[in-house]
PDB file of C-alpha atoms in Angstrom:
ATOM      1  CA  UNK I  94     -55.631  17.880 -15.382  1.00 89.00           C
ATOM      2  CA  UNK I  95     -54.184  16.248 -18.765  1.00 96.00           C
ATOM      3  CA  UNK I  96     -55.108  12.845 -19.023  1.00 97.00           C
ATOM      4  CA  UNK I  97     -52.663  12.424 -22.195  1.00 98.00           C
ATOM      5  CA  UNK I  98     -50.093  12.438 -19.527  1.00 97.00           C
ATOM      6  CA  UNK I  99     -51.165   8.930 -18.340  1.00 97.00           C
ATOM      7  CA  UNK I 100     -49.972   7.378 -21.788  1.00 97.00           C
ATOM      8  CA  UNK I 101     -47.533   4.560 -21.654  1.00 97.00           C
ATOM      9  CA  UNK I 102     -45.235   6.636 -23.769  1.00 97.00           C
ATOM     10  CA  UNK I 103     -44.825   9.481 -21.284  1.00 98.00           C
ATOM     11  CA  UNK I 104     -41.806   9.667 -18.742  1.00 98.00           C
ATOM     12  CA  UNK I 105     -41.508  12.346 -16.293  1.00 98.00           C
ATOM     13  CA  UNK I 106     -38.809  12.605 -13.858  1.00 98.00           C
ATOM     14  CA  UNK I 107     -40.660  15.532 -11.520  1.00 98.00           C
ATOM     15  CA  UNK I 108     -44.432  14.868 -11.736  1.00 97.00           C
ATOM     16  CA  UNK I 109     -44.783  17.735  -9.164  1.00 97.00           C
ATOM     17  CA  UNK I 110     -42.815  20.406 -10.850  1.00 98.00           C
ATOM     18  CA  UNK I 111     -44.591  19.656 -14.369  1.00 98.00           C
ATOM     19  CA  UNK I 112     -47.802  20.045 -12.472  1.00 98.00           C
ATOM     20  CA  UNK I 113     -46.631  23.343 -11.191  1.00 98.00           C
ATOM     21  CA  UNK I 114     -45.603  24.660 -14.621  1.00 98.00           C
ATOM     22  CA  UNK I 115     -48.487  23.899 -16.305  1.00 98.00           C
ATOM     23  CA  UNK I 116     -50.720  25.255 -13.872  1.00 98.00           C
ATOM     24  CA  UNK I 117     -48.465  28.441 -14.030  1.00 98.00           C
ATOM     25  CA  UNK I 118     -48.814  28.535 -17.948  1.00 98.00           C
ATOM     26  CA  UNK I 119     -52.877  28.516 -17.213  1.00 97.00           C
ATOM     27  CA  UNK I 120     -52.819  31.239 -14.777  1.00 97.00           C
ATOM     28  CA  UNK I 121     -50.752  33.587 -17.034  1.00 97.00           C
ATOM     29  CA  UNK I 122     -53.186  33.272 -19.844  1.00 96.00           C
ATOM     30  CA  UNK I 123     -53.314  32.313 -23.453  1.00 96.00           C
ATOM     31  CA  UNK I 124     -52.033  36.050 -24.271  1.00 97.00           C
ATOM     32  CA  UNK I 125     -48.595  35.402 -22.951  1.00 97.00           C
ATOM     33  CA  UNK I 126     -48.050  32.088 -24.591  1.00 98.00           C
ATOM     34  CA  UNK I 127     -46.103  31.339 -27.453  1.00 98.00           C
ATOM     35  CA  UNK I 128     -44.591  27.910 -28.737  1.00 98.00           C
ATOM     36  CA  UNK I 129     -41.138  27.310 -29.884  1.00 98.00           C
ATOM     37  CA  UNK I 130     -40.737  24.207 -31.603  1.00 98.00           C
ATOM     38  CA  UNK I 131     -38.182  21.957 -33.671  1.00 98.00           C
ATOM     39  CA  UNK I 132     -39.615  20.273 -36.903  1.00 98.00           C
ATOM     40  CA  UNK I 133     -37.890  17.010 -38.406  1.00 97.00           C
ATOM     41  CA  UNK I 134     -38.761  14.313 -36.119  1.00 97.00           C
ATOM     42  CA  UNK I 135     -40.554  16.649 -33.711  1.00 98.00           C
ATOM     43  CA  UNK I 136     -43.695  17.964 -35.737  1.00 98.00           C
ATOM     44  CA  UNK I 137     -42.818  15.258 -38.434  1.00 98.00           C
ATOM     45  CA  UNK I 138     -42.846  11.640 -37.721  1.00 97.00           C
ATOM     46  CA  UNK I 139     -39.865   9.809 -36.866  1.00 96.00           C
ATOM     47  CA  UNK I 140     -41.311   6.620 -38.360  1.00 94.00           C
ATOM     48  CA  UNK I 141     -43.901   5.694 -40.759  1.00 85.00           C
ATOM     49  CA  UNK I 142     -45.076   1.863 -41.955  1.00 78.00           C
ATOM     50  CA  UNK I 143     -42.069   0.267 -40.166  1.00 84.00           C
ATOM     51  CA  UNK I 144     -39.346   2.754 -41.908  1.00 90.00           C
ATOM     52  CA  UNK I 145     -37.674   5.656 -41.087  1.00 91.00           C
ATOM     53  CA  UNK I 146     -39.410   8.913 -42.102  1.00 95.00           C
ATOM     54  CA  UNK I 147     -37.540  11.371 -44.056  1.00 95.00           C
ATOM     55  CA  UNK I 148     -36.256  14.790 -42.760  1.00 95.00           C
ATOM     56  CA  UNK I 149     -36.311  17.854 -44.847  1.00 96.00           C
ATOM     57  CA  UNK I 150     -32.687  17.046 -45.871  1.00 96.00           C
ATOM     58  CA  UNK I 151     -33.378  13.482 -46.551  1.00 95.00           C
ATOM     59  CA  UNK I 152     -36.425  14.487 -48.835  1.00 95.00           C
ATOM     60  CA  UNK I 153     -33.947  16.387 -50.923  1.00 95.00           C
ATOM     61  CA  UNK I 154     -31.082  13.848 -50.539  1.00 94.00           C
ATOM     62  CA  UNK I 155     -33.432  11.006 -51.693  1.00 92.00           C
ATOM     63  CA  UNK I 156     -35.541  12.868 -54.754  1.00 95.00           C
ATOM     64  CA  UNK I 157     -35.277  12.233 -58.451  1.00 94.00           C
ATOM     65  CA  UNK I 158     -33.542  15.662 -58.962  1.00 95.00           C
ATOM     66  CA  UNK I 159     -30.442  14.143 -57.097  1.00 97.00           C
ATOM     67  CA  UNK I 160     -28.043  12.051 -59.480  1.00 97.00           C
ATOM     68  CA  UNK I 161     -27.120   8.604 -57.919  1.00 97.00           C
ATOM     69  CA  UNK I 162     -23.613   9.808 -57.387  1.00 97.00           C
ATOM     70  CA  UNK I 163     -24.872  12.532 -55.399  1.00 97.00           C
ATOM     71  CA  UNK I 164     -27.228  10.145 -53.641  1.00 96.00           C
ATOM     72  CA  UNK I 165     -24.518   7.988 -52.464  1.00 97.00           C
ATOM     73  CA  UNK I 166     -22.224  10.709 -51.543  1.00 97.00           C
ATOM     74  CA  UNK I 167     -25.203  12.310 -49.355  1.00 96.00           C
ATOM     75  CA  UNK I 168     -25.753   8.747 -47.884  1.00 95.00           C
ATOM     76  CA  UNK I 169     -22.131   8.146 -47.105  1.00 97.00           C
ATOM     77  CA  UNK I 170     -22.085  11.794 -45.139  1.00 97.00           C
ATOM     78  CA  UNK I 171     -25.207  10.584 -43.207  1.00 95.00           C
ATOM     79  CA  UNK I 172     -23.579   7.313 -41.870  1.00 96.00           C
ATOM     80  CA  UNK I 173     -20.549   9.104 -41.049  1.00 98.00           C
ATOM     81  CA  UNK I 174     -22.018  12.071 -39.086  1.00 97.00           C
ATOM     82  CA  UNK I 175     -25.209  11.074 -37.568  1.00 94.00           C
ATOM     83  CA  UNK I 176     -23.889   8.518 -35.099  1.00 94.00           C
ATOM     84  CA  UNK I 177     -21.427  11.585 -34.003  1.00 96.00           C
ATOM     85  CA  UNK I 178     -24.559  13.765 -33.812  1.00 93.00           C
ATOM     86  CA  UNK I 179     -26.578  11.508 -31.498  1.00 88.00           C
ATOM     87  CA  UNK I 180     -23.418   9.860 -29.171  1.00 89.00           C
ATOM     88  CA  UNK I 181     -24.547  10.473 -25.795  1.00 85.00           C
ATOM     89  CA  UNK I 182     -20.592  10.208 -24.895  1.00 90.00           C
ATOM     90  CA  UNK I 183     -19.072  13.167 -26.998  1.00 93.00           C
ATOM     91  CA  UNK I 184     -19.274  16.834 -25.978  1.00 93.00           C
ATOM     92  CA  UNK I 185     -21.290  19.426 -27.446  1.00 91.00           C
ATOM     93  CA  UNK I 186     -17.755  21.437 -28.002  1.00 94.00           C
ATOM     94  CA  UNK I 187     -16.750  18.135 -29.833  1.00 96.00           C
ATOM     95  CA  UNK I 188     -19.830  17.840 -32.069  1.00 96.00           C
ATOM     96  CA  UNK I 189     -20.263  21.419 -33.105  1.00 96.00           C
ATOM     97  CA  UNK I 190     -17.416  21.810 -35.601  1.00 97.00           C
ATOM     98  CA  UNK I 191     -18.323  18.191 -36.805  1.00 98.00           C
ATOM     99  CA  UNK I 192     -21.798  19.519 -37.696  1.00 97.00           C
ATOM    100  CA  UNK I 193     -20.561  22.273 -39.482  1.00 97.00           C
ATOM    101  CA  UNK I 194     -18.358  20.143 -41.588  1.00 98.00           C
ATOM    102  CA  UNK I 195     -21.538  17.610 -42.502  1.00 98.00           C
ATOM    103  CA  UNK I 196     -24.012  20.586 -43.383  1.00 97.00           C
ATOM    104  CA  UNK I 197     -21.242  22.302 -45.321  1.00 98.00           C
ATOM    105  CA  UNK I 198     -20.472  19.473 -47.442  1.00 98.00           C
ATOM    106  CA  UNK I 199     -23.972  18.094 -48.049  1.00 97.00           C
ATOM    107  CA  UNK I 200     -25.030  21.875 -48.843  1.00 97.00           C
ATOM    108  CA  UNK I 201     -22.070  22.018 -51.511  1.00 97.00           C
ATOM    109  CA  UNK I 202     -23.147  18.015 -52.742  1.00 97.00           C
ATOM    110  CA  UNK I 203     -26.718  19.699 -53.226  1.00 97.00           C
ATOM    111  CA  UNK I 204     -25.531  23.106 -54.881  1.00 97.00           C
ATOM    112  CA  UNK I 205     -24.092  20.916 -57.383  1.00 97.00           C
ATOM    113  CA  UNK I 206     -27.125  19.331 -58.443  1.00 96.00           C
ATOM    114  CA  UNK I 207     -28.633  22.125 -59.993  1.00 92.00           C
ATOM    115  CA  UNK I 208     -31.851  21.945 -58.157  1.00 96.00           C
ATOM    116  CA  UNK I 209     -34.682  24.057 -59.686  1.00 97.00           C
ATOM    117  CA  UNK I 210     -37.241  25.898 -57.173  1.00 97.00           C
ATOM    118  CA  UNK I 211     -39.633  25.115 -59.391  1.00 97.00           C
ATOM    119  CA  UNK I 212     -39.412  21.329 -58.524  1.00 97.00           C
ATOM    120  CA  UNK I 213     -39.400  21.468 -54.895  1.00 97.00           C
ATOM    121  CA  UNK I 214     -43.379  21.063 -54.542  1.00 97.00           C
ATOM    122  CA  UNK I 215     -43.426  18.029 -56.477  1.00 97.00           C
ATOM    123  CA  UNK I 216     -40.369  16.774 -54.830  1.00 97.00           C
ATOM    124  CA  UNK I 217     -42.392  17.157 -51.432  1.00 98.00           C
ATOM    125  CA  UNK I 218     -45.394  15.772 -52.742  1.00 97.00           C
ATOM    126  CA  UNK I 219     -43.833  12.486 -53.688  1.00 96.00           C
ATOM    127  CA  UNK I 220     -41.738  12.334 -50.718  1.00 95.00           C
ATOM    128  CA  UNK I 221     -42.882   9.900 -47.515  1.00 93.00           C
ATOM    129  CA  UNK I 222     -42.933  13.265 -45.477  1.00 93.00           C
ATOM    130  CA  UNK I 223     -45.628  13.127 -42.862  1.00 96.00           C
ATOM    131  CA  UNK I 224     -46.500  15.264 -39.894  1.00 98.00           C
ATOM    132  CA  UNK I 225     -47.350  13.399 -36.588  1.00 98.00           C
ATOM    133  CA  UNK I 226     -50.672  12.373 -35.968  1.00 97.00           C
ATOM    134  CA  UNK I 227     -52.778  15.412 -34.308  1.00 98.00           C
ATOM    135  CA  UNK I 228     -50.842  17.879 -36.329  1.00 98.00           C
ATOM    136  CA  UNK I 229     -54.022  19.474 -37.400  1.00 98.00           C
ATOM    137  CA  UNK I 230     -55.682  20.080 -34.070  1.00 98.00           C
ATOM    138  CA  UNK I 231     -52.191  21.469 -33.087  1.00 98.00           C
ATOM    139  CA  UNK I 232     -51.550  24.163 -35.765  1.00 98.00           C
ATOM    140  CA  UNK I 233     -55.559  25.053 -35.851  1.00 98.00           C
ATOM    141  CA  UNK I 234     -55.651  25.547 -31.967  1.00 98.00           C
ATOM    142  CA  UNK I 235     -52.799  27.664 -31.899  1.00 98.00           C
ATOM    143  CA  UNK I 236     -53.822  29.689 -34.994  1.00 98.00           C
ATOM    144  CA  UNK I 237     -57.276  30.187 -33.334  1.00 98.00           C
ATOM    145  CA  UNK I 238     -55.966  31.347 -30.460  1.00 98.00           C
ATOM    146  CA  UNK I 239     -53.450  34.084 -32.099  1.00 97.00           C
ATOM    147  CA  UNK I 240     -50.678  31.832 -30.372  1.00 98.00           C
ATOM    148  CA  UNK I 241     -47.106  32.268 -32.329  1.00 98.00           C
ATOM    149  CA  UNK I 242     -45.528  29.191 -33.058  1.00 98.00           C
ATOM    150  CA  UNK I 243     -41.848  29.730 -34.355  1.00 97.00           C
ATOM    151  CA  UNK I 244     -40.227  26.975 -35.987  1.00 98.00           C
ATOM    152  CA  UNK I 245     -36.777  26.398 -35.398  1.00 97.00           C
ATOM    153  CA  UNK I 246     -35.199  24.097 -38.065  1.00 98.00           C
ATOM    154  CA  UNK I 247     -31.576  22.822 -38.905  1.00 98.00           C
ATOM    155  CA  UNK I 248     -33.699  21.508 -42.088  1.00 97.00           C
ATOM    156  CA  UNK I 249     -34.338  23.362 -45.139  1.00 98.00           C
ATOM    157  CA  UNK I 250     -36.565  25.760 -45.065  1.00 98.00           C
ATOM    158  CA  UNK I 251     -37.945  25.714 -48.321  1.00 98.00           C
ATOM    159  CA  UNK I 252     -39.058  22.039 -47.912  1.00 98.00           C
ATOM    160  CA  UNK I 253     -40.445  22.384 -44.537  1.00 98.00           C
ATOM    161  CA  UNK I 254     -42.469  25.115 -45.454  1.00 98.00           C
ATOM    162  CA  UNK I 255     -43.839  23.199 -48.696  1.00 98.00           C
ATOM    163  CA  UNK I 256     -44.519  20.149 -46.185  1.00 98.00           C
ATOM    164  CA  UNK I 257     -46.793  22.444 -43.820  1.00 98.00           C
ATOM    165  CA  UNK I 258     -48.202  23.900 -46.856  1.00 98.00           C
ATOM    166  CA  UNK I 259     -49.374  20.974 -48.735  1.00 98.00           C
ATOM    167  CA  UNK I 260     -50.783  20.007 -45.330  1.00 98.00           C
ATOM    168  CA  UNK I 261     -53.147  23.258 -45.362  1.00 98.00           C
ATOM    169  CA  UNK I 262     -51.982  24.324 -41.958  1.00 98.00           C
ATOM    170  CA  UNK I 263     -49.354  27.296 -42.755  1.00 98.00           C
ATOM    171  CA  UNK I 264     -51.299  29.556 -41.061  1.00 98.00           C
ATOM    172  CA  UNK I 265     -49.812  33.407 -40.266  1.00 98.00           C
ATOM    173  CA  UNK I 266     -49.040  32.968 -36.796  1.00 98.00           C
ATOM    174  CA  UNK I 267     -46.318  30.509 -38.034  1.00 98.00           C
ATOM    175  CA  UNK I 268     -42.744  31.817 -38.390  1.00 97.00           C
ATOM    176  CA  UNK I 269     -39.629  29.845 -39.462  1.00 96.00           C
ATOM    177  CA  UNK I 270     -36.257  30.044 -39.107  1.00 96.00           C
ATOM    178  CA  UNK I 271     -34.022  27.482 -41.132  1.00 97.00           C
ATOM    179  CA  UNK I 272     -31.448  26.980 -43.747  1.00 98.00           C
ATOM    180  CA  UNK I 273     -32.797  28.449 -47.099  1.00 98.00           C
ATOM    181  CA  UNK I 274     -32.000  27.871 -50.546  1.00 98.00           C
ATOM    182  CA  UNK I 275     -30.602  30.799 -52.562  1.00 98.00           C
ATOM    183  CA  UNK I 276     -31.633  30.501 -56.399  1.00 98.00           C
ATOM    184  CA  UNK I 277     -30.346  32.259 -59.662  1.00 98.00           C
ATOM    185  CA  UNK I 278     -32.608  34.628 -61.670  1.00 98.00           C
ATOM    186  CA  UNK I 279     -33.324  31.199 -63.415  1.00 98.00           C
ATOM    187  CA  UNK I 280     -34.713  29.648 -60.483  1.00 98.00           C
ATOM    188  CA  UNK I 281     -31.478  27.136 -59.951  1.00 98.00           C
ATOM    189  CA  UNK I 282     -29.735  26.518 -56.531  1.00 98.00           C
ATOM    190  CA  UNK I 283     -26.463  28.359 -56.236  1.00 98.00           C
ATOM    191  CA  UNK I 284     -25.949  28.551 -52.398  1.00 97.00           C
ATOM    192  CA  UNK I 285     -27.523  28.213 -49.071  1.00 98.00           C
ATOM    193  CA  UNK I 286     -28.336  31.477 -47.341  1.00 96.00           C
ATOM    194  CA  UNK I 287     -26.489  32.122 -44.150  1.00 88.00           C
ATOM    195  CA  UNK I 288     -26.117  31.739 -41.163  1.00 94.00           C
ATOM    196  CA  UNK I 289     -25.920  27.675 -41.045  1.00 97.00           C
ATOM    197  CA  UNK I 290     -28.182  26.611 -38.881  1.00 97.00           C
ATOM    198  CA  UNK I 291     -27.134  22.670 -37.547  1.00 97.00           C
ATOM    199  CA  UNK I 292     -28.360  20.682 -34.633  1.00 95.00           C
ATOM    200  CA  UNK I 293     -26.064  22.704 -31.893  1.00 95.00           C
ATOM    201  CA  UNK I 294     -26.384  25.980 -32.642  1.00 96.00           C
ATOM    202  CA  UNK I 295     -29.989  26.567 -32.345  1.00 96.00           C
ATOM    203  CA  UNK I 296     -29.705  29.485 -30.040  1.00 91.00           C
ATOM    204  CA  UNK I 297     -29.422  33.480 -30.100  1.00 87.00           C
ATOM    205  CA  UNK I 298     -26.205  33.725 -32.460  1.00 86.00           C
ATOM    206  CA  UNK I 299     -28.135  32.593 -35.462  1.00 91.00           C
ATOM    207  CA  UNK I 300     -30.998  34.755 -34.723  1.00 88.00           C
ATOM    208  CA  UNK I 301     -29.196  38.367 -34.724  1.00 76.00           C
ATOM    209  CA  UNK I 302     -31.457  40.615 -36.792  1.00 74.00           C
ATOM    210  CA  UNK I 303     -34.288  38.838 -36.969  1.00 79.00           C
ATOM    211  CA  UNK I 304     -35.817  40.386 -33.966  1.00 86.00           C
ATOM    212  CA  UNK I 305     -38.569  37.936 -33.882  1.00 89.00           C
ATOM    213  CA  UNK I 306     -38.583  37.618 -29.718  1.00 90.00           C
ATOM    214  CA  UNK I 307     -38.148  41.287 -29.004  1.00 90.00           C
ATOM    215  CA  UNK I 308     -41.223  41.705 -30.826  1.00 91.00           C
ATOM    216  CA  UNK I 309     -43.083  39.016 -28.835  1.00 93.00           C
ATOM    217  CA  UNK I 310     -41.697  40.330 -25.393  1.00 92.00           C
ATOM    218  CA  UNK I 311     -44.806  40.132 -23.683  1.00 95.00           C
ATOM    219  CA  UNK I 312     -44.943  36.402 -24.557  1.00 96.00           C
ATOM    220  CA  UNK I 313     -43.133  35.091 -21.486  1.00 97.00           C
ATOM    221  CA  UNK I 314     -44.780  31.836 -21.236  1.00 98.00           C
ATOM    222  CA  UNK I 315     -43.245  29.203 -23.517  1.00 98.00           C
ATOM    223  CA  UNK I 316     -43.966  25.423 -24.628  1.00 98.00           C
ATOM    224  CA  UNK I 317     -40.843  24.102 -26.242  1.00 98.00           C
ATOM    225  CA  UNK I 318     -40.903  20.864 -28.291  1.00 98.00           C
ATOM    226  CA  UNK I 319     -37.647  19.158 -29.431  1.00 98.00           C
ATOM    227  CA  UNK I 320     -36.067  15.970 -30.376  1.00 97.00           C
ATOM    228  CA  UNK I 321     -32.426  16.443 -29.338  1.00 94.00           C
ATOM    229  CA  UNK I 322     -30.294  18.104 -26.946  1.00 93.00           C
ATOM    230  CA  UNK I 323     -29.645  21.031 -29.442  1.00 94.00           C
ATOM    231  CA  UNK I 324     -33.107  22.075 -29.187  1.00 97.00           C
ATOM    232  CA  UNK I 325     -33.203  22.926 -25.430  1.00 97.00           C
ATOM    233  CA  UNK I 326     -31.274  26.132 -26.363  1.00 96.00           C
ATOM    234  CA  UNK I 327     -34.250  27.343 -28.600  1.00 97.00           C
ATOM    235  CA  UNK I 328     -35.644  29.824 -26.383  1.00 96.00           C
ATOM    236  CA  UNK I 329     -32.622  31.389 -25.331  1.00 94.00           C
ATOM    237  CA  UNK I 330     -33.179  34.747 -27.426  1.00 91.00           C
ATOM    238  CA  UNK I 331     -36.512  35.198 -25.269  1.00 93.00           C
ATOM    239  CA  UNK I 332     -36.048  38.647 -23.542  1.00 91.00           C
ATOM    240  CA  UNK I 333     -38.083  37.198 -20.275  1.00 92.00           C
ATOM    241  CA  UNK I 334     -39.110  33.856 -19.931  1.00 96.00           C
ATOM    242  CA  UNK I 335     -41.465  33.361 -16.575  1.00 97.00           C
ATOM    243  CA  UNK I 336     -42.571  29.827 -17.484  1.00 98.00           C
ATOM    244  CA  UNK I 337     -41.156  27.082 -20.073  1.00 98.00           C
ATOM    245  CA  UNK I 338     -42.375  23.757 -20.357  1.00 98.00           C
ATOM    246  CA  UNK I 339     -40.102  21.586 -22.304  1.00 98.00           C
ATOM    247  CA  UNK I 340     -41.139  18.478 -24.226  1.00 98.00           C
ATOM    248  CA  UNK I 341     -38.753  16.127 -25.751  1.00 98.00           C
ATOM    249  CA  UNK I 342     -39.386  13.550 -28.251  1.00 98.00           C
ATOM    250  CA  UNK I 343     -37.299  10.634 -27.906  1.00 97.00           C
ATOM    251  CA  UNK I 344     -37.130   8.995 -30.908  1.00 95.00           C
ATOM    252  CA  UNK I 345     -34.501   6.790 -31.542  1.00 90.00           C
ATOM    253  CA  UNK I 346     -31.755   4.978 -29.377  1.00 90.00           C
ATOM    254  CA  UNK I 347     -34.213   5.129 -26.379  1.00 94.00           C
ATOM    255  CA  UNK I 348     -32.656   3.270 -23.586  1.00 94.00           C
ATOM    256  CA  UNK I 349     -29.152   4.638 -23.810  1.00 91.00           C
ATOM    257  CA  UNK I 350     -30.265   8.010 -24.332  1.00 92.00           C
ATOM    258  CA  UNK I 351     -33.334   8.083 -21.553  1.00 95.00           C
ATOM    259  CA  UNK I 352     -31.376   9.303 -18.741  1.00 96.00           C
ATOM    260  CA  UNK I 353     -30.175  12.486 -20.368  1.00 94.00           C
ATOM    261  CA  UNK I 354     -33.442  13.198 -21.645  1.00 97.00           C
ATOM    262  CA  UNK I 355     -35.271  12.735 -18.572  1.00 98.00           C
ATOM    263  CA  UNK I 356     -32.201  15.080 -16.857  1.00 97.00           C
ATOM    264  CA  UNK I 357     -33.235  17.817 -19.529  1.00 98.00           C
ATOM    265  CA  UNK I 358     -36.621  18.021 -20.803  1.00 98.00           C
ATOM    266  CA  UNK I 359     -39.646  18.123 -18.232  1.00 98.00           C
ATOM    267  CA  UNK I 360     -41.777  15.573 -20.208  1.00 98.00           C
ATOM    268  CA  UNK I 361     -40.224  12.825 -22.425  1.00 98.00           C
ATOM    269  CA  UNK I 362     -42.256  10.987 -24.967  1.00 98.00           C
ATOM    270  CA  UNK I 363     -40.855   7.794 -25.739  1.00 98.00           C
ATOM    271  CA  UNK I 364     -41.223   6.645 -29.592  1.00 95.00           C
ATOM    272  CA  UNK I 365     -44.795   8.301 -29.872  1.00 97.00           C
ATOM    273  CA  UNK I 366     -45.520   9.420 -33.278  1.00 96.00           C
ATOM    274  CA  UNK I 367     -48.531  11.652 -32.182  1.00 98.00           C
ATOM    275  CA  UNK I 368     -48.818  15.313 -30.856  1.00 98.00           C
ATOM    276  CA  UNK I 369     -51.466  14.026 -28.099  1.00 98.00           C
ATOM    277  CA  UNK I 370     -49.691  15.064 -25.108  1.00 98.00           C
ATOM    278  CA  UNK I 371     -49.179  18.536 -26.640  1.00 98.00           C
ATOM    279  CA  UNK I 372     -52.526  18.938 -27.525  1.00 98.00           C
ATOM    280  CA  UNK I 373     -53.858  17.711 -24.380  1.00 98.00           C
ATOM    281  CA  UNK I 374     -51.743  20.540 -22.853  1.00 98.00           C
ATOM    282  CA  UNK I 375     -52.938  23.168 -24.826  1.00 98.00           C
ATOM    283  CA  UNK I 376     -56.448  21.817 -24.687  1.00 97.00           C
ATOM    284  CA  UNK I 377     -56.197  22.380 -20.605  1.00 97.00           C
ATOM    285  CA  UNK I 378     -54.216  25.788 -21.048  1.00 97.00           C
ATOM    286  CA  UNK I 379     -57.005  26.968 -23.634  1.00 96.00           C
ATOM    287  CA  UNK I 380     -59.911  25.845 -22.129  1.00 92.00           C
ATOM    288  CA  UNK I 381     -62.174  28.337 -20.362  1.00 75.00           C
ATOM    289  CA  UNK I 382     -61.299  28.927 -16.578  1.00 56.00           C
TER     290      UNK I 382
END
């Protein structure tokens, strides 16, 4: 069905079940399909040239508009909280308040930097941000077939939108929910607009009032793309789900997190910097039957 599933990076706990889901998605047809995806390290790359690729927060944290002192403080936060975020031995209940703490402190530090709205495009241009290989086919296929793409991100909305814009794939079928900056009349960052979205509250609670999924109530076939345990709840706001295929990118600490990912995601992609598997599945679903 999908030759890309033979790639060495692919791990699947229940191949039969995955086959059934893909078959069902194909039978339901393209008019019922929607894609719900995380952004950082899911649509963007985890590593590039032997180094870590920046997330939308990192792009800002390390840019020339942040003072040296600000950079150091943001880095200290990362070194303290990131191990907590990915620790497989801590519960979500333990992690949630700590993530709120991290995001809140980071956003407060960014606000102190008096960032200008007009700097954002240049900050992104000068960054090492990279979308995964195959991104153009991914965005193009969804656009051409009128398949809604919902990007649900705990990153910085203004930055990730700019990355997609500069890649020339910000099509009308793309919708983003993320942490957006609030600017003064002079265009200076004064706050982040609520509700705060962090790794472990990507669910219905932060979508109140958006009405996005309600408008798409006929789109009952879902492909979900994520790279963390927190991404598994991104489709919780969909009124009725008939079939859902969950694809997880396992980018970091592969050995120790493999079991958890295989238990939770239908397809796990280990250290795979491409969208080959996703594109292969889309090609199969969109092929004329």
